[in-house]
Every structure is written in C-alpha cells, then in structure tokens.
PDB file of C-alpha atoms in Angstrom:
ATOM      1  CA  UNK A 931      10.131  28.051 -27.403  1.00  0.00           C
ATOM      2  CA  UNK A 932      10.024  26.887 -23.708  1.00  0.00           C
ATOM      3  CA  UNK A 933      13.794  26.711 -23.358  1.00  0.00           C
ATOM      4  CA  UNK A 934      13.754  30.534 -24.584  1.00  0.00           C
ATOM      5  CA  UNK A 935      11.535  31.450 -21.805  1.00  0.00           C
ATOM      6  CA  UNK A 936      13.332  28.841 -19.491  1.00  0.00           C
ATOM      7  CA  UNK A 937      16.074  30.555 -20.259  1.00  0.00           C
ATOM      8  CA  UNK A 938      14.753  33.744 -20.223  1.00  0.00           C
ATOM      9  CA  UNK A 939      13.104  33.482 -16.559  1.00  0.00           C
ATOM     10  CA  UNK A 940      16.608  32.336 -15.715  1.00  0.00           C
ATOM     11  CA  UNK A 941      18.559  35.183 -16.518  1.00  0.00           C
ATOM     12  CA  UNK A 942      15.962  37.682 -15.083  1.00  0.00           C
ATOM     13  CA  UNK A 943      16.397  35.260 -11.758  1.00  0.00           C
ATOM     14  CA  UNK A 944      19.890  35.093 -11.629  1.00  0.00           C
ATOM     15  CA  UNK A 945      20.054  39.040 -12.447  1.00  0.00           C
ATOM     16  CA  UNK A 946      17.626  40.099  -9.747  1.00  0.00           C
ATOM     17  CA  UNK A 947      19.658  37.929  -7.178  1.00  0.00           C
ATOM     18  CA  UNK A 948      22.855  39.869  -8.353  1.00  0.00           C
ATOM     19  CA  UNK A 949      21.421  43.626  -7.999  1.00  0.00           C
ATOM     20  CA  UNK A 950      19.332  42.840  -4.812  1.00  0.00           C
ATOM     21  CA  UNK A 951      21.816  43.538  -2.582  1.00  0.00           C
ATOM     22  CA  UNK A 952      22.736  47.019  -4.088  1.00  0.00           C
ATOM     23  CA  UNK A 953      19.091  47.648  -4.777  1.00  0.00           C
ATOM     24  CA  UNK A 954      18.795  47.035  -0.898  1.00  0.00           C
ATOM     25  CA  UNK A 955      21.353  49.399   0.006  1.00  0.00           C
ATOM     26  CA  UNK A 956      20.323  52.063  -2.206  1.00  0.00           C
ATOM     27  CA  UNK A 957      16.854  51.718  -0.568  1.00  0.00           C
ATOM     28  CA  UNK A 958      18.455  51.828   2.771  1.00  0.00           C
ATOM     29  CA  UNK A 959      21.227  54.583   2.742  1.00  0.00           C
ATOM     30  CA  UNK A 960      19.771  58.788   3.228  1.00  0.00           C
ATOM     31  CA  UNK A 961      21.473  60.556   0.930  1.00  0.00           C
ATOM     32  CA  UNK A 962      22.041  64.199   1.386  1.00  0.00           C
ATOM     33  CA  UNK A 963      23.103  67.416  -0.706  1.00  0.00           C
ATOM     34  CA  UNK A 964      24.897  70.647   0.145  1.00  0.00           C
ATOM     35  CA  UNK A 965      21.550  71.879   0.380  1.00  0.00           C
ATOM     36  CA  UNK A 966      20.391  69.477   3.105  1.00  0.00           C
ATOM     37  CA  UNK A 967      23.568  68.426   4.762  1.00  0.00           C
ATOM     38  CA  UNK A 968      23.531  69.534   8.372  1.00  0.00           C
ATOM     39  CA  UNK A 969      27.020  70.489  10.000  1.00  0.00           C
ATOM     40  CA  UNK A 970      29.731  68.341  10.856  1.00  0.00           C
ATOM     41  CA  UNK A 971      33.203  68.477  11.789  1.00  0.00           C
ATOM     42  CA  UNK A 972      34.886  67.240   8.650  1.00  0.00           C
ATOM     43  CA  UNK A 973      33.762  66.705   4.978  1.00  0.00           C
ATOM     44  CA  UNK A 974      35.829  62.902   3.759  1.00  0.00           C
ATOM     45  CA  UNK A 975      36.213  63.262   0.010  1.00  0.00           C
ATOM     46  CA  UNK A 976      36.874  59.600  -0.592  1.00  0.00           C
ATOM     47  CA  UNK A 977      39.132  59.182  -3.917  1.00  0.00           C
ATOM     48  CA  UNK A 978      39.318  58.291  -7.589  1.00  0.00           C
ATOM     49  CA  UNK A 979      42.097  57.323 -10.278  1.00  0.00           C
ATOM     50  CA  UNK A 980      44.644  60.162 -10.905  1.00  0.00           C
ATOM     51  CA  UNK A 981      46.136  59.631 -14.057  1.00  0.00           C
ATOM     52  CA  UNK A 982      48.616  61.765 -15.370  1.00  0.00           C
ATOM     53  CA  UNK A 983      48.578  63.767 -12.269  1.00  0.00           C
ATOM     54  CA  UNK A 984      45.030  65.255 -13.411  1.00  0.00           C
ATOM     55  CA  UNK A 985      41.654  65.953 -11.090  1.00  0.00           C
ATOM     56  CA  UNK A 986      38.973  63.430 -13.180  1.00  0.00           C
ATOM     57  CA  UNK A 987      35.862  64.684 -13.526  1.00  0.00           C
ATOM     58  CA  UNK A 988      34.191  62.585 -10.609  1.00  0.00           C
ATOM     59  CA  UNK A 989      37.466  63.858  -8.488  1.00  0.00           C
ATOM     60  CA  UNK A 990      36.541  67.144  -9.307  1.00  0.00           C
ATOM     61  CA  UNK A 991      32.523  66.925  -8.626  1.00  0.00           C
ATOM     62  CA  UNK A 992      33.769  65.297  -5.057  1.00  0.00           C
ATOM     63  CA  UNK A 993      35.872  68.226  -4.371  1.00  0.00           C
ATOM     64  CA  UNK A 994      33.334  70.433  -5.457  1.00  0.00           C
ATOM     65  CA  UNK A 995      31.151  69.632  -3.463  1.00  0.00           C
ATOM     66  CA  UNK A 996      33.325  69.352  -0.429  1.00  0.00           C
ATOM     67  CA  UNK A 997      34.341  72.948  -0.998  1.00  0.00           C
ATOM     68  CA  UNK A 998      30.997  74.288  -1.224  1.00  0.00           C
ATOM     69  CA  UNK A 999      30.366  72.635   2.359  1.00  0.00           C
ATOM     70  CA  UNK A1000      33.565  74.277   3.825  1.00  0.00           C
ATOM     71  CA  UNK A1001      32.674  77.534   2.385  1.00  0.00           C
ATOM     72  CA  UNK A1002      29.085  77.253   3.808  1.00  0.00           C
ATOM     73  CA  UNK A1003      30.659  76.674   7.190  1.00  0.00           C
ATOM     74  CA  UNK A1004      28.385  73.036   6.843  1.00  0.00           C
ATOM     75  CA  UNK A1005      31.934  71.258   7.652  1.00  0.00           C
ATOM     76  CA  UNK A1006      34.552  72.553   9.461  1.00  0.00           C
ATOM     77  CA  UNK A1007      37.320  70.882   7.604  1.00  0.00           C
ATOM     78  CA  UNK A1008      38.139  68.560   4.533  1.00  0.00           C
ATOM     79  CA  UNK A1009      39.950  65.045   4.634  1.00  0.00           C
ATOM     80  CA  UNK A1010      41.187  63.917   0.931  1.00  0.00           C
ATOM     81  CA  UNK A1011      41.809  60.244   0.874  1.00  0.00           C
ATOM     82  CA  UNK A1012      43.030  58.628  -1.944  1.00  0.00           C
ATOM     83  CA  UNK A1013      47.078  57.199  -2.320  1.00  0.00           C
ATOM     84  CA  UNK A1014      49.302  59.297  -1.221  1.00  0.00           C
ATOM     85  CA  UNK A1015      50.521  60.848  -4.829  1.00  0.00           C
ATOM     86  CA  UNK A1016      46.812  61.128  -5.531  1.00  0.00           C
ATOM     87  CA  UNK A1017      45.554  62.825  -2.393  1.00  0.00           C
ATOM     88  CA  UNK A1018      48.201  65.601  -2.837  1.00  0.00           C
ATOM     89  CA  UNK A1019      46.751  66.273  -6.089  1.00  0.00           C
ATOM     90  CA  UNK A1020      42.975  66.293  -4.247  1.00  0.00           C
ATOM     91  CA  UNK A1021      45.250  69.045  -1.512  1.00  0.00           C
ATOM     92  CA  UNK A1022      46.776  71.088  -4.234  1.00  0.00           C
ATOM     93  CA  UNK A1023      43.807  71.860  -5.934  1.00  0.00           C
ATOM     94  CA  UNK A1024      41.440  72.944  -3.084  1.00  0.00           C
ATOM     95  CA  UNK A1025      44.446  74.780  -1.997  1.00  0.00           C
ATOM     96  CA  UNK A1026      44.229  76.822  -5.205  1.00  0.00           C
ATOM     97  CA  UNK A1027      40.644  77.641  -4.519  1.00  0.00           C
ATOM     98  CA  UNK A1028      41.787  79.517  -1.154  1.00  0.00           C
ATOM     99  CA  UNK A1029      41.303  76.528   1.290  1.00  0.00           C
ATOM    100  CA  UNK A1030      44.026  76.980   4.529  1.00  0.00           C
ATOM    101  CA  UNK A1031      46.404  73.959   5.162  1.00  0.00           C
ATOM    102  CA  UNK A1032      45.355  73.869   8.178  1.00  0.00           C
ATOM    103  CA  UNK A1033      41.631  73.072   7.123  1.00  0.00           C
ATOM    104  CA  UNK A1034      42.886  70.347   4.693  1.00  0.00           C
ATOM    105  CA  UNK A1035      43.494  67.005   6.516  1.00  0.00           C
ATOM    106  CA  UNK A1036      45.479  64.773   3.781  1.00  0.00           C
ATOM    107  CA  UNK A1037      44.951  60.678   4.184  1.00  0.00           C
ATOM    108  CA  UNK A1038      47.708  59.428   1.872  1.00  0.00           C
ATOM    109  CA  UNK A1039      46.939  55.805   2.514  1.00  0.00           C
ATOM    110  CA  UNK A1040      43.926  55.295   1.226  1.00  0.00           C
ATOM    111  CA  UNK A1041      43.820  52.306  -1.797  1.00  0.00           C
ATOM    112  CA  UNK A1042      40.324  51.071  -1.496  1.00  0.00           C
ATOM    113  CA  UNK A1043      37.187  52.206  -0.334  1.00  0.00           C
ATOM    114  CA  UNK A1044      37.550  50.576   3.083  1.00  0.00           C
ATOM    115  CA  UNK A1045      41.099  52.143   3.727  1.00  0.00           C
ATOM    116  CA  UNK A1046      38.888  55.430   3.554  1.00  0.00           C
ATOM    117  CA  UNK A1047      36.273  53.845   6.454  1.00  0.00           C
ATOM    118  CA  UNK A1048      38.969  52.465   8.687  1.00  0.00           C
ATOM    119  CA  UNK A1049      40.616  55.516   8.809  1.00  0.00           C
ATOM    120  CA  UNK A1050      38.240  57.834   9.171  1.00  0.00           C
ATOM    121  CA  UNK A1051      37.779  57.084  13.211  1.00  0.00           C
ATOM    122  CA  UNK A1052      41.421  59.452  13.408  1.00  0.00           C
ATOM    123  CA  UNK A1053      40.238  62.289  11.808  1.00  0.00           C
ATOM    124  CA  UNK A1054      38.384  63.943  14.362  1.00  0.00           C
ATOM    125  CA  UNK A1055      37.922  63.714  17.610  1.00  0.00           C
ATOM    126  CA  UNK A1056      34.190  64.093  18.318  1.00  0.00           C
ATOM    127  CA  UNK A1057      33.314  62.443  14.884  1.00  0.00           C
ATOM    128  CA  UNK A1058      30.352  64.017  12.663  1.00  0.00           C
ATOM    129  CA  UNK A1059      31.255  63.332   9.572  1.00  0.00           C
ATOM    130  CA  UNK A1060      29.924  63.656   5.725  1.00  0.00           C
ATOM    131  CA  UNK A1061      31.082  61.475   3.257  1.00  0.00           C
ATOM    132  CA  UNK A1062      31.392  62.245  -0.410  1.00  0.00           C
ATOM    133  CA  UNK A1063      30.906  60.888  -3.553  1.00  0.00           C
ATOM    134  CA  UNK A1064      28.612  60.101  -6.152  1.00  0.00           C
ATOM    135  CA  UNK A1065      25.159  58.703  -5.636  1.00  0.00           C
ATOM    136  CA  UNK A1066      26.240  55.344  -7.416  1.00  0.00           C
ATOM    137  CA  UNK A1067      28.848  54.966  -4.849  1.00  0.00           C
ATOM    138  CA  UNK A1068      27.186  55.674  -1.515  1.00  0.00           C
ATOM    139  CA  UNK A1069      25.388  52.739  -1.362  1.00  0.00           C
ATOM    140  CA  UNK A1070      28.463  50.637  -0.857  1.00  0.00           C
ATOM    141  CA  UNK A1071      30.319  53.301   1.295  1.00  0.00           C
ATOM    142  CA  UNK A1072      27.802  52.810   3.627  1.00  0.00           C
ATOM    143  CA  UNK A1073      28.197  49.453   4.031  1.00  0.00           C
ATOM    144  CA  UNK A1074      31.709  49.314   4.153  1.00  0.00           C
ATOM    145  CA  UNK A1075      32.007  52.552   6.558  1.00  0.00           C
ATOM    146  CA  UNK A1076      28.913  50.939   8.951  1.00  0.00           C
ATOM    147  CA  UNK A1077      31.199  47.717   9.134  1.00  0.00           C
ATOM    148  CA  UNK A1078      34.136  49.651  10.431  1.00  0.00           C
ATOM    149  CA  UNK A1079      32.096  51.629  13.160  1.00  0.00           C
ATOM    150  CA  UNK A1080      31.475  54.870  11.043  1.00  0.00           C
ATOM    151  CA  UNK A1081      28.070  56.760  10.477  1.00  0.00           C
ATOM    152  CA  UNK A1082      27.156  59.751   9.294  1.00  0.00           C
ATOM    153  CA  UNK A1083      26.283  61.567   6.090  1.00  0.00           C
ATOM    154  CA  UNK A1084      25.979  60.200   2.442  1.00  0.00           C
ATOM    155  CA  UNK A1085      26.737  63.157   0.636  1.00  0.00           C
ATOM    156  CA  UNK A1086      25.940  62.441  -3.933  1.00  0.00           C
ATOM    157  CA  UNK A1087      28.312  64.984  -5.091  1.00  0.00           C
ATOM    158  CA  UNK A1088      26.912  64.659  -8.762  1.00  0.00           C
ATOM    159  CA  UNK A1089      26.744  68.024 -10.611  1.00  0.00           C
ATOM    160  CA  UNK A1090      24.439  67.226 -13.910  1.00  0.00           C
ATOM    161  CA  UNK A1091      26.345  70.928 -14.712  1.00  0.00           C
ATOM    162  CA  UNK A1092      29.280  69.924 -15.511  1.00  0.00           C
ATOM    163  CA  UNK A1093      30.440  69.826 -19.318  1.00  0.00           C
ATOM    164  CA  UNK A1094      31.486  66.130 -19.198  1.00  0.00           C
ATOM    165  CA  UNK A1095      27.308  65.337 -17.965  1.00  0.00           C
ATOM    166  CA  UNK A1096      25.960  68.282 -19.982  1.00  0.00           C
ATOM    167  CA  UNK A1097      27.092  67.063 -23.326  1.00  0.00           C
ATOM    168  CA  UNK A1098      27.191  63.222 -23.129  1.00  0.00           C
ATOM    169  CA  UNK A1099      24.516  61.759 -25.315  1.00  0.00           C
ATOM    170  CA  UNK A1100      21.542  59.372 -24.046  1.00  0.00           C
ATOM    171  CA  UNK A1101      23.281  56.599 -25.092  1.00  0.00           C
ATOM    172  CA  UNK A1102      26.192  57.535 -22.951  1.00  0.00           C
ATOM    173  CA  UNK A1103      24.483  58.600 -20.160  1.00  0.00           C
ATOM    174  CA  UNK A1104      22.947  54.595 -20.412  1.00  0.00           C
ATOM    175  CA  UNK A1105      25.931  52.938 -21.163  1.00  0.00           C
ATOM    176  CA  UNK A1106      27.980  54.643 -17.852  1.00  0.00           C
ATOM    177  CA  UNK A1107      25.026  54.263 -15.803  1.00  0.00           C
ATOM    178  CA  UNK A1108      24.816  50.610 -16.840  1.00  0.00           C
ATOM    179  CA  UNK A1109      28.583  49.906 -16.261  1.00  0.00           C
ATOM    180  CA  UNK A1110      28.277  51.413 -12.853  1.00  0.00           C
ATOM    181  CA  UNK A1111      25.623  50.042 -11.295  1.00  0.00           C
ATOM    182  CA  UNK A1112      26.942  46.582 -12.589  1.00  0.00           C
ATOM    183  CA  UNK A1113      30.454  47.149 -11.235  1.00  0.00           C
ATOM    184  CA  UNK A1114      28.782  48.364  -7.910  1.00  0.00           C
ATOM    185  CA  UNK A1115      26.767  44.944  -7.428  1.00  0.00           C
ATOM    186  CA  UNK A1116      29.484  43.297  -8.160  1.00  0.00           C
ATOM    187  CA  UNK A1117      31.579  45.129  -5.363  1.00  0.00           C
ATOM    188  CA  UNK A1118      29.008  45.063  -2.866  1.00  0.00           C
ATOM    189  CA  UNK A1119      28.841  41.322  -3.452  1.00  0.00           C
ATOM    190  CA  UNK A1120      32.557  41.314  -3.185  1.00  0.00           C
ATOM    191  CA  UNK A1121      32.149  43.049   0.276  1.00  0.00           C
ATOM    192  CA  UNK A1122      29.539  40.560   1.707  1.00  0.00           C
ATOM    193  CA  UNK A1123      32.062  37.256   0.790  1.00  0.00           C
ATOM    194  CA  UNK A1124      34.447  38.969   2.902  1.00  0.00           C
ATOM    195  CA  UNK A1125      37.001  40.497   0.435  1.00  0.00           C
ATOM    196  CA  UNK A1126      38.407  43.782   1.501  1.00  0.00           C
ATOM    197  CA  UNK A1127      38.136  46.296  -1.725  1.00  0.00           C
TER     198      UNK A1127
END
C-alpha cells in the first residue's frame, strides 16, 4: 500500500514538473479575440498540416479569424506562413473570400513554429502585429516569438461554431484536449533545451 502511494505521489510530481512550464506560460501570455484585438499592421496566420491540398479545420478557424480582422479594418494585411505548397493553399482560399493580392503577404518558408517568429521582423516595417492560432498554441508562440524579438498580440482563433467542435462528443472534446496540452508541454520543454521546432 505505501509503494502505491509512493508511486502515486511520484507520478503526480513528475507530472506537475512536466506541465509547469506550459501552465506558466498560459498564465503569462494575454490572449485576445476579434472582439478585443486592437489594430495592427498585419494579422500572421501561423500554419498547420495540408494534406491532400485541403484547409484543416484549425487552418480554417486561423483564417477565419484573420479574415474577420481584415474585414474589420483591425489589421491592415494578412501574412500566411506555413511551407510553401501549404501557404498557397492558406492564399488561395482567402483569395476566394474577396481578399486583394496585394493585402495577402505569402511566407512560403515557414516549417516550424519558430520559422514563423524569425520571419516575422520582414513583414512590416513599423511592426504591430497579431498572431493567430488556437488558444492551446499561443502559449508556446509566445515564447518562441519573444525569443526572436517579436511582441504583440495572441490572437485564440477557436470557433466552438464550427461543425467539427459542435458535434464532437465529451469524450472527444477530452481526449483532443488531453493530447494537446500534452504535446504542447512537451514542445515547450523542447524549446527551453534549446531545440528549434
């Protein structure tokens, strides 16, 4: 019985070491909506997996919400990073939905997250910037963007409209959730050894 709860206080120890550091960040980065985002020059809508040359759902929340801060005049312009295949995907379909070329910046060369932060010191000038994704991912945006020099807006693009988020059961809702936040801890972890994801 006392190596179950030896065991058991181990586990919770070794688990709360592994989440602290995304626990911290989550604590520590202001995230914003549409609805509270104040103006900035460019919206980054940082990328996800393209496969079979399809917008994924997240892809499509990020974009979402990217166009709803063009069209609200809250960002001037929109920068789609992702690989280069992938970003033209990202440009093609905010294209469809009446967004100029010339208010679509394209970063093709974008593989991980801090490809995205590096990078985003070109795309404008005077800098103000919101970055997108969802609220799981922010956390470790920030930290990889405030390493490379960049601040600005945290921006959850999570819609709990959408048909994918409307219809998943509980236990799916859990079981992504769970995955997430793991992988995240892990990759903030990742981050703070020195490895560039």
């Amino acid at each position: 019985m006392r190596y179950l709860k030896h065991t058991a206080l181990g586990l919770a120890l070794v688990a709360a070491i592994f989440f602290t550091p995304l626990a911290y960040l989550t604590l520590t980065t202001p995230i914003v909506t549409v609805k509270t985002a104040q103006p900035a020059d460019t919206a980054i809508i940082f990328g996800a997996i393209v496969r079979d040359g399809n917008i994924s759902p997240l892809h499509r929340e990020r974009l979402e919400a990217g166009l709803a801060l063009l069209q609200q005049d809250i960002a001037q312009t929109i920068t789609v990073s992702n690989t280069q295949k992938a970003a033209t995907i990202m440009s093609i379909w905010l294209s469809e939905r009446g967004v100029l070329p010339q208010k679509i910046a394209v970063d093709g060369s974008a593989v991980t997250t801090s490809d995205t932060c590096r990078a985003v010191k070109g795309y404008t000038p005077g800098g103000g910037y919101i970055l997108v994704s969802q609220r799981f991912h922010l956390p470790r945006i920030a930290l990889q963007c405030r390493a490379s020099g960049i601040t600005g807006q945290y921006l959850a693009a999570d819609n709990a409209n959408t048909p994918e988020r409307a219809t998943a059961t509980l236990w799916t809702k859990l079981r992504i959730r769970s995955y997430r936040h793991t992988r995240e801890a892990f990759l903030v972890w990742s981050v703070l050894i020195g490895n560039d994801i």
